[in-house]
JSON list of C-alpha atoms in Angstrom, two decimals:
[
{"chain": "A", "resi": 65, "resn": "MET", "atom": "CA", "xyz": [0.00, 0.00, 0.00]},
{"chain": "A", "resi": 66, "resn": "GLU", "atom": "CA", "xyz": [1.35, 3.39, -0.92]},
{"chain": "A", "resi": 67, "resn": "THR", "atom": "CA", "xyz": [1.12, 5.90, 1.90]},
{"chain": "A", "resi": 68, "resn": "GLY", "atom": "CA", "xyz": [0.15, 8.74, -0.44]},
{"chain": "A", "resi": 69, "resn": "THR", "atom": "CA", "xyz": [-3.11, 7.00, -1.34]},
{"chain": "A", "resi": 70, "resn": "LEU", "atom": "CA", "xyz": [-4.38, 7.31, 2.24]},
{"chain": "A", "resi": 71, "resn": "ASN", "atom": "CA", "xyz": [-5.64, 10.86, 1.83]},
{"chain": "A", "resi": 72, "resn": "GLU", "atom": "CA", "xyz": [-9.00, 10.93, 3.65]},
{"chain": "A", "resi": 73, "resn": "ARG", "atom": "CA", "xyz": [-9.53, 11.05, 7.40]},
{"chain": "A", "resi": 74, "resn": "ILE", "atom": "CA", "xyz": [-12.27, 8.75, 8.74]},
{"chain": "A", "resi": 75, "resn": "GLN", "atom": "CA", "xyz": [-13.54, 8.14, 12.26]},
{"chain": "A", "resi": 76, "resn": "ILE", "atom": "CA", "xyz": [-14.33, 4.71, 13.66]},
{"chain": "A", "resi": 77, "resn": "TYR", "atom": "CA", "xyz": [-17.16, 4.22, 16.17]},
{"chain": "A", "resi": 78, "resn": "GLU", "atom": "CA", "xyz": [-17.50, 1.00, 18.18]},
{"chain": "A", "resi": 79, "resn": "PRO", "atom": "CA", "xyz": [-20.73, -0.25, 19.79]},
{"chain": "A", "resi": 80, "resn": "LYS", "atom": "CA", "xyz": [-20.93, 0.23, 23.55]},
{"chain": "A", "resi": 81, "resn": "SER", "atom": "CA", "xyz": [-22.84, -3.03, 24.00]},
{"chain": "A", "resi": 82, "resn": "GLU", "atom": "CA", "xyz": [-24.48, -5.87, 22.06]},
{"chain": "A", "resi": 83, "resn": "ARG", "atom": "CA", "xyz": [-28.01, -4.45, 22.34]},
{"chain": "A", "resi": 84, "resn": "ASN", "atom": "CA", "xyz": [-30.15, -3.06, 19.53]},
{"chain": "A", "resi": 85, "resn": "LEU", "atom": "CA", "xyz": [-28.04, -0.36, 17.86]},
{"chain": "A", "resi": 86, "resn": "THR", "atom": "CA", "xyz": [-30.51, 2.31, 16.78]},
{"chain": "A", "resi": 87, "resn": "SER", "atom": "CA", "xyz": [-28.81, 5.61, 17.60]},
{"chain": "A", "resi": 88, "resn": "LEU", "atom": "CA", "xyz": [-25.37, 7.16, 17.87]},
{"chain": "A", "resi": 89, "resn": "ASP", "atom": "CA", "xyz": [-25.79, 7.03, 21.67]},
{"chain": "A", "resi": 90, "resn": "ASP", "atom": "CA", "xyz": [-25.17, 3.27, 21.30]},
{"chain": "A", "resi": 91, "resn": "TYR", "atom": "CA", "xyz": [-21.68, 3.92, 19.85]},
{"chain": "A", "resi": 92, "resn": "GLU", "atom": "CA", "xyz": [-18.49, 5.54, 21.09]},
{"chain": "A", "resi": 93, "resn": "LEU", "atom": "CA", "xyz": [-15.64, 7.07, 19.11]},
{"chain": "A", "resi": 94, "resn": "SER", "atom": "CA", "xyz": [-12.78, 4.58, 18.95]},
{"chain": "A", "resi": 95, "resn": "GLY", "atom": "CA", "xyz": [-10.36, 6.70, 16.93]},
{"chain": "A", "resi": 96, "resn": "SER", "atom": "CA", "xyz": [-9.58, 8.16, 13.54]},
{"chain": "A", "resi": 97, "resn": "VAL", "atom": "CA", "xyz": [-7.31, 6.87, 10.78]},
{"chain": "A", "resi": 98, "resn": "TRP", "atom": "CA", "xyz": [-6.13, 7.84, 7.32]},
{"chain": "A", "resi": 99, "resn": "ALA", "atom": "CA", "xyz": [-7.90, 5.98, 4.53]},
{"chain": "A", "resi": 100, "resn": "ASN", "atom": "CA", "xyz": [-8.46, 5.73, 0.81]},
{"chain": "A", "resi": 101, "resn": "VAL", "atom": "CA", "xyz": [-12.22, 6.15, 0.27]},
{"chain": "A", "resi": 102, "resn": "ARG", "atom": "CA", "xyz": [-13.94, 5.55, -3.05]},
{"chain": "A", "resi": 103, "resn": "ALA", "atom": "CA", "xyz": [-17.62, 5.74, -3.88]},
{"chain": "A", "resi": 104, "resn": "VAL", "atom": "CA", "xyz": [-18.90, 2.57, -5.54]},
{"chain": "A", "resi": 105, "resn": "THR", "atom": "CA", "xyz": [-20.37, 3.44, -8.92]},
{"chain": "A", "resi": 106, "resn": "THR", "atom": "CA", "xyz": [-23.39, 1.76, -10.48]},
{"chain": "A", "resi": 107, "resn": "ARG", "atom": "CA", "xyz": [-21.10, 0.38, -13.18]},
{"chain": "A", "resi": 108, "resn": "ASP", "atom": "CA", "xyz": [-18.87, -1.23, -10.52]},
{"chain": "A", "resi": 109, "resn": "GLN", "atom": "CA", "xyz": [-21.92, -2.76, -8.84]},
{"chain": "A", "resi": 110, "resn": "MET", "atom": "CA", "xyz": [-23.31, -4.14, -12.10]},
{"chain": "A", "resi": 111, "resn": "ARG", "atom": "CA", "xyz": [-19.90, -5.57, -13.05]},
{"chain": "A", "resi": 112, "resn": "SER", "atom": "CA", "xyz": [-19.56, -7.39, -9.72]},
{"chain": "A", "resi": 113, "resn": "GLY", "atom": "CA", "xyz": [-23.20, -8.52, -9.52]},
{"chain": "A", "resi": 114, "resn": "ILE", "atom": "CA", "xyz": [-23.97, -6.56, -6.33]},
{"chain": "A", "resi": 115, "resn": "ASP", "atom": "CA", "xyz": [-27.50, -5.30, -5.77]},
{"chain": "A", "resi": 116, "resn": "ILE", "atom": "CA", "xyz": [-27.57, -1.64, -6.70]},
{"chain": "A", "resi": 117, "resn": "GLN", "atom": "CA", "xyz": [-27.85, 0.60, -3.64]},
{"chain": "A", "resi": 118, "resn": "SER", "atom": "CA", "xyz": [-26.98, 4.23, -3.23]},
{"chain": "A", "resi": 119, "resn": "GLY", "atom": "CA", "xyz": [-24.45, 5.38, -0.71]},
{"chain": "A", "resi": 120, "resn": "GLN", "atom": "CA", "xyz": [-21.94, 2.55, -0.99]},
{"chain": "A", "resi": 121, "resn": "ILE", "atom": "CA", "xyz": [-18.22, 3.14, -0.51]},
{"chain": "A", "resi": 122, "resn": "THR", "atom": "CA", "xyz": [-15.04, 1.11, -0.28]},
{"chain": "A", "resi": 123, "resn": "VAL", "atom": "CA", "xyz": [-12.48, 2.06, 2.34]},
{"chain": "A", "resi": 124, "resn": "LEU", "atom": "CA", "xyz": [-8.86, 0.94, 2.42]},
{"chain": "A", "resi": 125, "resn": "ILE", "atom": "CA", "xyz": [-6.96, 1.42, 5.70]},
{"chain": "A", "resi": 126, "resn": "ARG", "atom": "CA", "xyz": [-3.82, 0.09, 7.34]},
{"chain": "A", "resi": 127, "resn": "TYR", "atom": "CA", "xyz": [-4.38, -3.09, 9.34]},
{"chain": "A", "resi": 128, "resn": "LEU", "atom": "CA", "xyz": [-6.18, -2.34, 12.60]},
{"chain": "A", "resi": 129, "resn": "SER", "atom": "CA", "xyz": [-6.87, -5.05, 15.18]},
{"chain": "A", "resi": 130, "resn": "GLY", "atom": "CA", "xyz": [-10.27, -5.09, 16.85]},
{"chain": "A", "resi": 131, "resn": "LEU", "atom": "CA", "xyz": [-12.16, -3.67, 13.88]},
{"chain": "A", "resi": 132, "resn": "SER", "atom": "CA", "xyz": [-15.39, -5.57, 13.22]},
{"chain": "A", "resi": 133, "resn": "ASP", "atom": "CA", "xyz": [-18.50, -5.29, 11.09]},
{"chain": "A", "resi": 134, "resn": "ASP", "atom": "CA", "xyz": [-20.39, -3.97, 14.15]},
{"chain": "A", "resi": 135, "resn": "CYS", "atom": "CA", "xyz": [-18.44, -0.70, 13.92]},
{"chain": "A", "resi": 136, "resn": "LEU", "atom": "CA", "xyz": [-19.51, 2.46, 12.10]},
{"chain": "A", "resi": 137, "resn": "ILE", "atom": "CA", "xyz": [-17.35, 4.61, 9.82]},
{"chain": "A", "resi": 138, "resn": "ARG", "atom": "CA", "xyz": [-17.88, 8.39, 9.73]},
{"chain": "A", "resi": 139, "resn": "TRP", "atom": "CA", "xyz": [-16.80, 10.08, 6.50]},
{"chain": "A", "resi": 140, "resn": "GLN", "atom": "CA", "xyz": [-17.90, 13.45, 5.10]},
{"chain": "A", "resi": 141, "resn": "GLU", "atom": "CA", "xyz": [-20.50, 14.02, 7.84]},
{"chain": "A", "resi": 142, "resn": "LYS", "atom": "CA", "xyz": [-22.19, 10.65, 7.15]},
{"chain": "A", "resi": 143, "resn": "PHE", "atom": "CA", "xyz": [-22.13, 7.36, 9.02]},
{"chain": "A", "resi": 144, "resn": "PHE", "atom": "CA", "xyz": [-21.58, 4.10, 7.14]},
{"chain": "A", "resi": 145, "resn": "SER", "atom": "CA", "xyz": [-22.06, 0.56, 8.39]},
{"chain": "A", "resi": 146, "resn": "ILE", "atom": "CA", "xyz": [-19.48, -2.07, 7.47]},
{"chain": "A", "resi": 147, "resn": "ASP", "atom": "CA", "xyz": [-21.01, -4.70, 5.17]},
{"chain": "A", "resi": 148, "resn": "ASN", "atom": "CA", "xyz": [-17.85, -6.73, 4.63]},
{"chain": "A", "resi": 149, "resn": "LEU", "atom": "CA", "xyz": [-14.33, -6.65, 5.92]},
{"chain": "A", "resi": 150, "resn": "SER", "atom": "CA", "xyz": [-11.35, -8.20, 4.15]},
{"chain": "A", "resi": 151, "resn": "ALA", "atom": "CA", "xyz": [-8.12, -8.14, 6.17]},
{"chain": "A", "resi": 152, "resn": "ASP", "atom": "CA", "xyz": [-4.76, -8.87, 4.60]},
{"chain": "A", "resi": 153, "resn": "ARG", "atom": "CA", "xyz": [-2.19, -9.05, 7.41]},
{"chain": "A", "resi": 154, "resn": "HIS", "atom": "CA", "xyz": [0.61, -9.88, 4.95]},
{"chain": "A", "resi": 155, "resn": "ARG", "atom": "CA", "xyz": [0.06, -6.58, 3.11]},
{"chain": "A", "resi": 156, "resn": "GLY", "atom": "CA", "xyz": [-0.91, -4.77, 6.33]},
{"chain": "A", "resi": 157, "resn": "GLU", "atom": "CA", "xyz": [-4.26, -3.48, 5.10]},
{"chain": "A", "resi": 158, "resn": "ILE", "atom": "CA", "xyz": [-8.00, -3.89, 5.45]},
{"chain": "A", "resi": 159, "resn": "LEU", "atom": "CA", "xyz": [-10.55, -3.33, 2.70]},
{"chain": "A", "resi": 160, "resn": "LEU", "atom": "CA", "xyz": [-14.03, -2.39, 3.93]},
{"chain": "A", "resi": 161, "resn": "GLY", "atom": "CA", "xyz": [-17.24, -2.48, 1.93]},
{"chain": "A", "resi": 162, "resn": "CYS", "atom": "CA", "xyz": [-19.61, 0.03, 3.52]},
{"chain": "A", "resi": 163, "resn": "SER", "atom": "CA", "xyz": [-23.08, 1.42, 2.94]},
{"chain": "A", "resi": 164, "resn": "TYR", "atom": "CA", "xyz": [-24.89, 4.47, 4.31]},
{"chain": "A", "resi": 165, "resn": "SER", "atom": "CA", "xyz": [-26.27, 3.49, 7.71]},
{"chain": "A", "resi": 166, "resn": "GLY", "atom": "CA", "xyz": [-29.13, 5.95, 7.99]},
{"chain": "A", "resi": 167, "resn": "LEU", "atom": "CA", "xyz": [-27.60, 7.49, 11.11]},
{"chain": "A", "resi": 168, "resn": "ASN", "atom": "CA", "xyz": [-26.90, 11.20, 11.05]},
{"chain": "A", "resi": 169, "resn": "ASP", "atom": "CA", "xyz": [-25.43, 13.71, 13.49]},
{"chain": "A", "resi": 170, "resn": "ASN", "atom": "CA", "xyz": [-28.87, 14.19, 15.04]},
{"chain": "A", "resi": 171, "resn": "GLN", "atom": "CA", "xyz": [-28.43, 10.71, 16.58]},
{"chain": "A", "resi": 172, "resn": "ARG", "atom": "CA", "xyz": [-31.41, 9.00, 14.94]},
{"chain": "A", "resi": 173, "resn": "ILE", "atom": "CA", "xyz": [-32.09, 6.57, 12.13]},
{"chain": "A", "resi": 174, "resn": "THR", "atom": "CA", "xyz": [-33.28, 8.53, 9.09]},
{"chain": "A", "resi": 175, "resn": "THR", "atom": "CA", "xyz": [-34.09, 5.72, 6.63]}
]
């Protein structure tokens, strides 16, 4: 991974407990990291056979232990849930497939 490609700052929020996660009050800020964030285009989705949904992104970060698909990613004032997580310890990176979670800064589900 080239360091210069990690040009976006994202925040990672972890759940406080295993209960129903319906608001930002159920999460706490774990930290922030540099990432390479790319919006998934409709063409990319059609090519890979993924159901077309708006608000999907891919996020590439350096390897980070403890990251799970229960966490939220905050990027550009929006919160994204992690749909899939592909860790490559040999290369020292994690690729995240994320979609807009419906949570906003007002703490409530909007979708």
